[in-house]
PDB file of C-alpha atoms in Angstrom:
ATOM      1  CA  MET R   1      61.169 193.699 121.043  1.00 72.00           C
ATOM      2  CA  GLU R   2      60.721 190.776 118.665  1.00 83.00           C
ATOM      3  CA  PHE R   3      63.017 187.759 118.635  1.00 90.00           C
ATOM      4  CA  GLN R   4      65.687 188.084 115.962  1.00 92.00           C
ATOM      5  CA  THR R   5      67.363 185.138 114.248  1.00 95.00           C
ATOM      6  CA  VAL R   6      70.883 185.412 112.830  1.00 96.00           C
ATOM      7  CA  THR R   7      71.693 184.299 109.284  1.00 95.00           C
ATOM      8  CA  LEU R   8      75.346 183.518 108.655  1.00 96.00           C
ATOM      9  CA  GLY R   9      77.075 183.166 105.318  1.00 91.00           C
ATOM     10  CA  THR R  10      76.823 184.759 101.891  1.00 83.00           C
ATOM     11  CA  ALA R  11      77.064 183.258  98.409  1.00 76.00           C
ATOM     12  CA  PRO R  12      78.803 181.053  97.418  1.00 80.00           C
ATOM     13  CA  THR R  13      78.777 179.934 101.054  1.00 84.00           C
ATOM     14  CA  ARG R  14      75.628 178.124 102.152  1.00 90.00           C
ATOM     15  CA  THR R  15      73.630 180.304 104.538  1.00 94.00           C
ATOM     16  CA  VAL R  16      72.545 178.996 107.930  1.00 96.00           C
ATOM     17  CA  THR R  17      69.961 180.607 110.204  1.00 96.00           C
ATOM     18  CA  VAL R  18      70.702 180.418 113.924  1.00 97.00           C
ATOM     19  CA  GLY R  19      67.557 180.673 116.024  1.00 95.00           C
ATOM     20  CA  ALA R  20      65.299 178.761 113.633  1.00 93.00           C
ATOM     21  CA  SER R  21      63.313 175.630 114.511  1.00 93.00           C
ATOM     22  CA  ARG R  22      66.354 173.361 114.107  1.00 96.00           C
ATOM     23  CA  ALA R  23      69.518 173.773 116.150  1.00 97.00           C
ATOM     24  CA  ALA R  24      72.615 174.266 114.009  1.00 97.00           C
ATOM     25  CA  ILE R  25      75.594 171.934 114.400  1.00 97.00           C
ATOM     26  CA  ILE R  26      78.834 173.879 114.896  1.00 97.00           C
ATOM     27  CA  CYS R  27      82.021 171.919 114.308  1.00 95.00           C
ATOM     28  CA  PRO R  28      85.397 173.135 115.647  1.00 94.00           C
ATOM     29  CA  LEU R  29      88.393 173.287 113.344  1.00 95.00           C
ATOM     30  CA  GLN R  30      91.893 173.447 114.822  1.00 93.00           C
ATOM     31  CA  GLY R  31      95.506 173.332 113.718  1.00 93.00           C
ATOM     32  CA  PRO R  32      98.848 175.155 113.868  1.00 95.00           C
ATOM     33  CA  ASP R  33      99.359 175.682 110.133  1.00 96.00           C
ATOM     34  CA  ASN R  34      97.600 175.820 106.763  1.00 96.00           C
ATOM     35  CA  SER R  35      98.401 172.219 105.886  1.00 96.00           C
ATOM     36  CA  THR R  36      96.733 170.933 109.049  1.00 95.00           C
ATOM     37  CA  LEU R  37      93.763 173.259 108.557  1.00 95.00           C
ATOM     38  CA  VAL R  38      93.221 172.013 105.005  1.00 96.00           C
ATOM     39  CA  SER R  39      93.296 168.375 106.086  1.00 94.00           C
ATOM     40  CA  SER R  40      90.831 169.033 108.905  1.00 94.00           C
ATOM     41  CA  ALA R  41      88.610 171.227 106.727  1.00 95.00           C
ATOM     42  CA  ARG R  42      88.272 168.460 104.134  1.00 95.00           C
ATOM     43  CA  THR R  43      87.207 166.004 106.821  1.00 94.00           C
ATOM     44  CA  ILE R  44      84.671 168.478 108.184  1.00 95.00           C
ATOM     45  CA  ALA R  45      83.409 169.293 104.678  1.00 94.00           C
ATOM     46  CA  ALA R  46      82.380 165.655 104.297  1.00 94.00           C
ATOM     47  CA  SER R  47      80.406 165.746 107.563  1.00 95.00           C
ATOM     48  CA  PRO R  48      76.867 167.040 108.335  1.00 95.00           C
ATOM     49  CA  CYS R  49      78.320 170.270 109.770  1.00 96.00           C
ATOM     50  CA  ASP R  50      76.265 173.492 109.493  1.00 97.00           C
ATOM     51  CA  ILE R  51      78.833 176.012 110.750  1.00 97.00           C
ATOM     52  CA  VAL R  52      82.598 175.766 111.285  1.00 97.00           C
ATOM     53  CA  GLU R  53      84.266 177.381 114.279  1.00 97.00           C
ATOM     54  CA  TRP R  54      87.902 178.113 113.493  1.00 97.00           C
ATOM     55  CA  ARG R  55      89.772 178.004 116.804  1.00 96.00           C
ATOM     56  CA  VAL R  56      92.402 180.567 115.932  1.00 97.00           C
ATOM     57  CA  ASP R  57      94.089 180.164 119.321  1.00 95.00           C
ATOM     58  CA  THR R  58      95.465 176.812 118.067  1.00 95.00           C
ATOM     59  CA  PHE R  59      97.106 178.504 115.052  1.00 96.00           C
ATOM     60  CA  ALA R  60     100.850 179.148 115.282  1.00 94.00           C
ATOM     61  CA  SER R  61     100.855 182.710 113.924  1.00 93.00           C
ATOM     62  CA  THR R  62      98.991 185.814 115.111  1.00 91.00           C
ATOM     63  CA  GLN R  63     100.158 188.040 112.242  1.00 92.00           C
ATOM     64  CA  GLU R  64      97.239 189.632 110.417  1.00 93.00           C
ATOM     65  CA  ASN R  65      98.455 188.780 106.913  1.00 95.00           C
ATOM     66  CA  VAL R  66      99.004 185.143 107.903  1.00 96.00           C
ATOM     67  CA  LEU R  67      95.552 184.896 109.487  1.00 95.00           C
ATOM     68  CA  ARG R  68      94.008 186.450 106.389  1.00 95.00           C
ATOM     69  CA  GLY R  69      95.815 183.931 104.181  1.00 96.00           C
ATOM     70  CA  ALA R  70      94.633 181.037 106.345  1.00 96.00           C
ATOM     71  CA  LEU R  71      91.059 182.287 106.101  1.00 96.00           C
ATOM     72  CA  GLN R  72      91.320 182.361 102.307  1.00 94.00           C
ATOM     73  CA  VAL R  73      92.578 178.779 102.366  1.00 95.00           C
ATOM     74  CA  LEU R  74      89.621 177.703 104.501  1.00 96.00           C
ATOM     75  CA  ARG R  75      87.160 179.489 102.238  1.00 93.00           C
ATOM     76  CA  ARG R  76      88.336 177.343  99.336  1.00 94.00           C
ATOM     77  CA  GLU R  77      87.713 174.142 101.304  1.00 95.00           C
ATOM     78  CA  LEU R  78      84.424 174.941 103.050  1.00 95.00           C
ATOM     79  CA  THR R  79      80.936 175.746 101.804  1.00 94.00           C
ATOM     80  CA  VAL R  80      79.461 176.550 105.225  1.00 96.00           C
ATOM     81  CA  PRO R  81      79.698 179.751 107.299  1.00 97.00           C
ATOM     82  CA  LEU R  82      82.860 180.245 109.331  1.00 97.00           C
ATOM     83  CA  VAL R  83      82.964 181.628 112.873  1.00 98.00           C
ATOM     84  CA  ALA R  84      86.353 182.709 114.227  1.00 98.00           C
ATOM     85  CA  THR R  85      87.259 182.233 117.894  1.00 97.00           C
ATOM     86  CA  ALA R  86      90.477 183.288 119.624  1.00 97.00           C
ATOM     87  CA  ARG R  87      89.746 181.690 122.983  1.00 96.00           C
ATOM     88  CA  SER R  88      91.753 183.289 125.787  1.00 95.00           C
ATOM     89  CA  HIS R  89      93.805 181.621 128.511  1.00 94.00           C
ATOM     90  CA  SER R  90      91.242 182.614 131.138  1.00 92.00           C
ATOM     91  CA  GLU R  91      88.451 180.807 129.269  1.00 92.00           C
ATOM     92  CA  GLY R  92      90.258 177.615 128.358  1.00 89.00           C
ATOM     93  CA  GLY R  93      92.086 178.661 125.190  1.00 92.00           C
ATOM     94  CA  GLY R  94      95.547 179.553 123.960  1.00 93.00           C
ATOM     95  CA  THR R  95      95.346 183.301 123.303  1.00 94.00           C
ATOM     96  CA  ALA R  96      97.434 185.495 125.588  1.00 94.00           C
ATOM     97  CA  PRO R  97      95.498 188.454 127.065  1.00 93.00           C
ATOM     98  CA  GLU R  98      97.834 191.020 125.524  1.00 95.00           C
ATOM     99  CA  ASN R  99      97.133 189.644 122.015  1.00 95.00           C
ATOM    100  CA  TYR R 100      93.404 189.105 122.308  1.00 97.00           C
ATOM    101  CA  SER R 101      92.052 192.423 120.978  1.00 97.00           C
ATOM    102  CA  THR R 102      94.546 192.597 118.099  1.00 96.00           C
ATOM    103  CA  ILE R 103      93.681 189.094 116.911  1.00 97.00           C
ATOM    104  CA  VAL R 104      89.909 189.615 117.148  1.00 98.00           C
ATOM    105  CA  ARG R 105      90.138 192.862 115.174  1.00 97.00           C
ATOM    106  CA  ALA R 106      92.281 191.168 112.535  1.00 96.00           C
ATOM    107  CA  LEU R 107      89.724 188.377 112.141  1.00 97.00           C
ATOM    108  CA  ILE R 108      86.906 190.877 111.742  1.00 97.00           C
ATOM    109  CA  ASP R 109      88.891 192.786 109.112  1.00 96.00           C
ATOM    110  CA  ALA R 110      89.633 189.508 107.309  1.00 94.00           C
ATOM    111  CA  GLY R 111      85.909 188.993 106.735  1.00 94.00           C
ATOM    112  CA  VAL R 112      84.811 186.066 108.888  1.00 96.00           C
ATOM    113  CA  ASP R 113      81.076 185.301 108.925  1.00 96.00           C
ATOM    114  CA  ALA R 114      80.886 185.861 112.699  1.00 97.00           C
ATOM    115  CA  VAL R 115      83.311 186.441 115.546  1.00 98.00           C
ATOM    116  CA  ASP R 116      83.334 185.153 119.113  1.00 98.00           C
ATOM    117  CA  ILE R 117      83.968 187.885 121.704  1.00 98.00           C
ATOM    118  CA  GLU R 118      84.418 186.985 125.344  1.00 98.00           C
ATOM    119  CA  MET R 119      82.261 188.984 127.732  1.00 97.00           C
ATOM    120  CA  SER R 120      85.105 188.931 130.251  1.00 96.00           C
ATOM    121  CA  ALA R 121      87.595 190.608 127.889  1.00 97.00           C
ATOM    122  CA  PRO R 122      88.543 194.102 129.117  1.00 96.00           C
ATOM    123  CA  ALA R 123      87.930 195.482 125.613  1.00 97.00           C
ATOM    124  CA  ALA R 124      84.726 193.480 124.992  1.00 98.00           C
ATOM    125  CA  VAL R 125      82.498 196.510 124.366  1.00 98.00           C
ATOM    126  CA  ASP R 126      85.025 198.123 122.012  1.00 98.00           C
ATOM    127  CA  LEU R 127      85.386 194.860 120.094  1.00 98.00           C
ATOM    128  CA  ILE R 128      81.613 194.475 119.779  1.00 98.00           C
ATOM    129  CA  ASP R 129      81.416 198.015 118.397  1.00 97.00           C
ATOM    130  CA  TYR R 130      84.263 197.254 115.988  1.00 97.00           C
ATOM    131  CA  ALA R 131      82.515 194.113 114.719  1.00 97.00           C
ATOM    132  CA  LEU R 132      79.104 195.716 114.314  1.00 94.00           C
ATOM    133  CA  ALA R 133      80.576 198.709 112.487  1.00 92.00           C
ATOM    134  CA  ARG R 134      81.912 196.215 109.941  1.00 92.00           C
ATOM    135  CA  HIS R 135      78.671 194.244 109.731  1.00 90.00           C
ATOM    136  CA  THR R 136      80.125 191.175 111.469  1.00 95.00           C
ATOM    137  CA  PRO R 137      77.687 189.288 113.732  1.00 96.00           C
ATOM    138  CA  VAL R 138      78.927 188.716 117.271  1.00 98.00           C
ATOM    139  CA  ILE R 139      78.766 185.614 119.455  1.00 98.00           C
ATOM    140  CA  LEU R 140      79.139 187.113 122.926  1.00 98.00           C
ATOM    141  CA  SER R 141      80.443 184.262 125.051  1.00 98.00           C
ATOM    142  CA  SER R 142      81.191 183.249 128.620  1.00 98.00           C
ATOM    143  CA  HIS R 143      82.840 179.988 129.729  1.00 96.00           C
ATOM    144  CA  ASP R 144      83.019 178.714 133.294  1.00 95.00           C
ATOM    145  CA  PHE R 145      85.540 175.869 133.598  1.00 92.00           C
ATOM    146  CA  VAL R 146      85.124 175.677 137.378  1.00 94.00           C
ATOM    147  CA  GLY R 147      81.428 175.122 138.003  1.00 96.00           C
ATOM    148  CA  THR R 148      77.850 176.185 137.339  1.00 97.00           C
ATOM    149  CA  ALA R 149      76.124 179.143 138.956  1.00 97.00           C
ATOM    150  CA  GLY R 150      72.587 178.994 140.347  1.00 97.00           C
ATOM    151  CA  ILE R 151      69.516 179.406 138.164  1.00 98.00           C
ATOM    152  CA  GLU R 152      68.901 183.039 139.121  1.00 98.00           C
ATOM    153  CA  GLN R 153      72.553 183.948 138.600  1.00 98.00           C
ATOM    154  CA  LEU R 154      72.531 182.287 135.181  1.00 98.00           C
ATOM    155  CA  LEU R 155      69.334 184.105 134.252  1.00 98.00           C
ATOM    156  CA  ASP R 156      70.959 187.366 135.283  1.00 98.00           C
ATOM    157  CA  GLN R 157      74.028 186.507 133.216  1.00 98.00           C
ATOM    158  CA  PHE R 158      71.979 185.753 130.093  1.00 98.00           C
ATOM    159  CA  THR R 159      70.068 188.995 130.604  1.00 98.00           C
ATOM    160  CA  ARG R 160      73.182 191.140 131.128  1.00 98.00           C
ATOM    161  CA  MET R 161      74.915 189.681 128.075  1.00 98.00           C
ATOM    162  CA  GLN R 162      71.858 190.198 125.885  1.00 98.00           C
ATOM    163  CA  HIS R 163      71.502 193.762 127.207  1.00 97.00           C
ATOM    164  CA  THR R 164      75.142 194.477 126.351  1.00 97.00           C
ATOM    165  CA  LEU R 165      74.697 193.255 122.785  1.00 96.00           C
ATOM    166  CA  ARG R 166      71.382 195.052 122.340  1.00 94.00           C
ATOM    167  CA  GLU R 167      72.810 198.299 123.705  1.00 95.00           C
ATOM    168  CA  ARG R 168      75.741 198.182 121.285  1.00 95.00           C
ATOM    169  CA  ILE R 169      73.436 197.245 118.401  1.00 91.00           C
ATOM    170  CA  THR R 170      71.263 200.292 119.134  1.00 89.00           C
ATOM    171  CA  ARG R 171      74.359 202.468 119.235  1.00 92.00           C
ATOM    172  CA  ALA R 172      75.665 201.020 115.950  1.00 90.00           C
ATOM    173  CA  THR R 173      72.417 201.634 114.084  1.00 87.00           C
ATOM    174  CA  GLN R 174      72.219 205.299 115.050  1.00 87.00           C
ATOM    175  CA  THR R 175      74.576 206.234 112.230  1.00 81.00           C
ATOM    176  CA  LYS R 176      73.219 203.778 109.642  1.00 81.00           C
ATOM    177  CA  SER R 177      70.746 204.429 106.860  1.00 86.00           C
ATOM    178  CA  ALA R 178      67.237 203.011 107.059  1.00 87.00           C
ATOM    179  CA  GLU R 179      68.104 200.653 104.201  1.00 86.00           C
ATOM    180  CA  THR R 180      71.162 199.312 106.023  1.00 82.00           C
ATOM    181  CA  ILE R 181      69.223 198.863 109.242  1.00 81.00           C
ATOM    182  CA  ALA R 182      66.487 196.952 107.418  1.00 83.00           C
ATOM    183  CA  GLU R 183      69.088 194.694 105.812  1.00 82.00           C
ATOM    184  CA  TRP R 184      70.700 193.982 109.161  1.00 81.00           C
ATOM    185  CA  GLU R 185      67.402 193.387 110.877  1.00 80.00           C
ATOM    186  CA  SER R 186      66.736 190.668 108.319  1.00 84.00           C
ATOM    187  CA  ARG R 187      70.197 189.095 108.796  1.00 88.00           C
ATOM    188  CA  GLY R 188      70.551 189.527 112.550  1.00 91.00           C
ATOM    189  CA  TRP R 189      73.260 190.962 114.772  1.00 90.00           C
ATOM    190  CA  GLY R 190      74.303 188.627 117.537  1.00 95.00           C
ATOM    191  CA  ILE R 191      74.105 185.504 119.684  1.00 98.00           C
ATOM    192  CA  VAL R 192      74.636 184.973 123.421  1.00 98.00           C
ATOM    193  CA  LYS R 193      76.620 181.904 124.478  1.00 98.00           C
ATOM    194  CA  ILE R 194      77.125 180.521 127.995  1.00 98.00           C
ATOM    195  CA  ALA R 195      79.031 177.316 128.751  1.00 97.00           C
ATOM    196  CA  THR R 196      79.429 175.917 132.257  1.00 97.00           C
ATOM    197  CA  THR R 197      81.105 172.971 133.959  1.00 96.00           C
ATOM    198  CA  PRO R 198      78.651 170.815 135.935  1.00 96.00           C
ATOM    199  CA  GLN R 199      79.870 169.055 139.054  1.00 96.00           C
ATOM    200  CA  ASN R 200      76.744 166.881 139.249  1.00 97.00           C
ATOM    201  CA  SER R 201      73.529 166.209 137.372  1.00 95.00           C
ATOM    202  CA  MET R 202      71.672 169.014 139.146  1.00 97.00           C
ATOM    203  CA  ASP R 203      74.137 171.537 137.728  1.00 97.00           C
ATOM    204  CA  VAL R 204      73.146 170.438 134.229  1.00 96.00           C
ATOM    205  CA  PHE R 205      69.479 170.974 135.054  1.00 96.00           C
ATOM    206  CA  LYS R 206      70.254 174.411 136.502  1.00 97.00           C
ATOM    207  CA  LEU R 207      71.636 175.545 133.166  1.00 97.00           C
ATOM    208  CA  MET R 208      68.798 173.908 131.253  1.00 96.00           C
ATOM    209  CA  VAL R 209      66.133 175.544 133.430  1.00 97.00           C
ATOM    210  CA  ALA R 210      67.810 178.960 133.279  1.00 98.00           C
ATOM    211  CA  ALA R 211      68.200 178.806 129.505  1.00 98.00           C
ATOM    212  CA  ARG R 212      64.627 177.626 128.958  1.00 97.00           C
ATOM    213  CA  ARG R 213      63.188 180.312 131.226  1.00 97.00           C
ATOM    214  CA  PHE R 214      65.271 182.995 129.536  1.00 98.00           C
ATOM    215  CA  VAL R 215      64.197 181.940 126.050  1.00 97.00           C
ATOM    216  CA  ASP R 216      60.533 181.648 127.044  1.00 96.00           C
ATOM    217  CA  THR R 217      60.371 185.049 128.750  1.00 96.00           C
ATOM    218  CA  VAL R 218      62.855 187.723 127.675  1.00 96.00           C
ATOM    219  CA  ALA R 219      65.144 186.442 124.902  1.00 97.00           C
ATOM    220  CA  THR R 220      65.285 188.623 121.793  1.00 96.00           C
ATOM    221  CA  LEU R 221      68.522 187.092 120.473  1.00 97.00           C
ATOM    222  CA  PRO R 222      69.434 183.426 119.892  1.00 98.00           C
ATOM    223  CA  ILE R 223      71.359 181.725 122.682  1.00 98.00           C
ATOM    224  CA  ILE R 224      73.786 178.823 122.893  1.00 98.00           C
ATOM    225  CA  ALA R 225      73.755 177.058 126.259  1.00 97.00           C
ATOM    226  CA  ILE R 226      76.151 174.197 126.936  1.00 96.00           C
ATOM    227  CA  ALA R 227      77.013 172.136 129.995  1.00 95.00           C
ATOM    228  CA  MET R 228      80.494 170.783 129.345  1.00 93.00           C
ATOM    229  CA  GLY R 229      81.950 167.374 130.127  1.00 92.00           C
ATOM    230  CA  ARG R 230      80.321 163.955 130.051  1.00 92.00           C
ATOM    231  CA  LEU R 231      77.656 165.062 132.542  1.00 94.00           C
ATOM    232  CA  GLY R 232      76.573 167.822 130.193  1.00 93.00           C
ATOM    233  CA  GLN R 233      76.231 165.763 127.031  1.00 93.00           C
ATOM    234  CA  VAL R 234      72.442 165.838 127.311  1.00 94.00           C
ATOM    235  CA  SER R 235      72.603 169.599 126.765  1.00 95.00           C
ATOM    236  CA  ARG R 236      74.534 169.004 123.548  1.00 94.00           C
ATOM    237  CA  ALA R 237      72.243 166.210 122.350  1.00 95.00           C
ATOM    238  CA  TYR R 238      68.957 168.050 123.000  1.00 95.00           C
ATOM    239  CA  PRO R 239      69.827 171.730 122.482  1.00 96.00           C
ATOM    240  CA  GLN R 240      66.373 172.911 121.429  1.00 94.00           C
ATOM    241  CA  THR R 241      64.798 171.427 124.547  1.00 93.00           C
ATOM    242  CA  LEU R 242      66.614 174.027 126.606  1.00 93.00           C
ATOM    243  CA  GLY R 243      66.178 176.771 124.017  1.00 95.00           C
ATOM    244  CA  SER R 244      69.695 176.577 122.602  1.00 97.00           C
ATOM    245  CA  SER R 245      69.937 177.554 118.943  1.00 97.00           C
ATOM    246  CA  ALA R 246      73.102 175.573 118.232  1.00 97.00           C
ATOM    247  CA  THR R 247      75.238 172.759 119.566  1.00 97.00           C
ATOM    248  CA  PHE R 248      78.876 171.798 119.121  1.00 95.00           C
ATOM    249  CA  ALA R 249      79.939 168.415 117.760  1.00 94.00           C
ATOM    250  CA  SER R 250      83.274 167.302 116.375  1.00 89.00           C
ATOM    251  CA  VAL R 251      84.945 165.086 113.821  1.00 89.00           C
ATOM    252  CA  PRO R 252      87.625 162.703 115.159  1.00 77.00           C
ATOM    253  CA  GLY R 253      90.596 164.563 116.623  1.00 66.00           C
ATOM    254  CA  GLU R 254      88.956 168.002 116.532  1.00 68.00           C
ATOM    255  CA  SER R 255      87.169 168.217 119.878  1.00 68.00           C
ATOM    256  CA  SER R 256      87.677 171.704 121.350  1.00 62.00           C
ATOM    257  CA  ALA R 257      85.906 171.257 124.699  1.00 68.00           C
ATOM    258  CA  PRO R 258      85.193 168.387 127.104  1.00 69.00           C
ATOM    259  CA  GLY R 259      82.084 166.372 126.302  1.00 76.00           C
ATOM    260  CA  GLN R 260      81.713 167.195 122.616  1.00 86.00           C
ATOM    261  CA  ILE R 261      79.753 164.497 120.788  1.00 90.00           C
ATOM    262  CA  SER R 262      80.842 162.928 117.510  1.00 93.00           C
ATOM    263  CA  ILE R 263      79.136 164.831 114.710  1.00 94.00           C
ATOM    264  CA  ASP R 264      78.267 161.631 112.844  1.00 93.00           C
ATOM    265  CA  ALA R 265      76.769 160.090 115.983  1.00 93.00           C
ATOM    266  CA  LEU R 266      74.746 163.243 116.642  1.00 95.00           C
ATOM    267  CA  ALA R 267      73.464 163.340 113.060  1.00 95.00           C
ATOM    268  CA  ARG R 268      72.370 159.688 113.246  1.00 95.00           C
ATOM    269  CA  PHE R 269      70.704 160.333 116.600  1.00 95.00           C
ATOM    270  CA  ASP R 270      68.860 163.308 115.121  1.00 95.00           C
ATOM    271  CA  GLU R 271      67.598 161.158 112.246  1.00 95.00           C
ATOM    272  CA  SER R 272      65.946 158.765 114.681  1.00 95.00           C
ATOM    273  CA  THR R 273      64.862 161.154 117.453  1.00 94.00           C
ATOM    274  CA  HIS R 274      64.725 164.640 115.834  1.00 95.00           C
ATOM    275  CA  CYS R 275      66.734 165.816 118.830  1.00 95.00           C
ATOM    276  CA  LEU R 276      67.861 169.002 117.059  1.00 96.00           C
ATOM    277  CA  GLN R 277      64.301 170.086 116.288  1.00 93.00           C
ATOM    278  CA  ALA R 278      62.230 172.360 118.513  1.00 85.00           C
ATOM    279  CA  PRO R 279      60.090 170.063 120.711  1.00 78.00           C
ATOM    280  CA  PHE R 280      56.973 172.224 120.349  1.00 71.00           C
TER     281      PHE R 280
END
């Protein structure tokens, strides 16, 4: 099966292709209310951000109509694709387990450009099916805030997550017309994301080796691989070296995970080193 990039965004939003020769910069956006979101969105809009990740778990309301209204507000402020993430308590976020599925479904119905779905969520498969049925690309994610598994375990994790997405994609296309399938094949369906917490430098290299081997051998979907914390900053600064199709960087006050680099600093570094470009 051929490798499939994912293109996010539709006019008038600028489109961004994840899985191309340059790693995309994803910038988190957080806040409890619309006023805070607008202020942050305007700061991000002036930055070299490619994709915005709205961390919905920092928003005060979980009501569908309120979330939909907030999304409309953000659309007016941003010209880049918007990914929605309701990070759960178990993976470092603020979303209670009992609310997770309802919020994710509401975000999909609201029309986000892509949605993050945690592999560990009990309803993960149902949520993937729900997203794909509504033509919403999925970022299937896993976050380890304790440590970093071994290379073989990480390879197995990448493989299992890709298999899950591919299996649901196959299922979703069985009821689609040939024209719809062709359109979706050109736009792409999903991304696999794994983030770990290194305890030492070797843990960072474990993730980098596993990601690189996966991409070079069996990857058919783009991946995002991140080692969190200060130790893992090399994985954020040189994403394409390890096969990662995107990296996360933040504007002041908007960091959503330990070790995120300043987006302006990363952009300047890329200008001088081409660190976001594929090395070969």
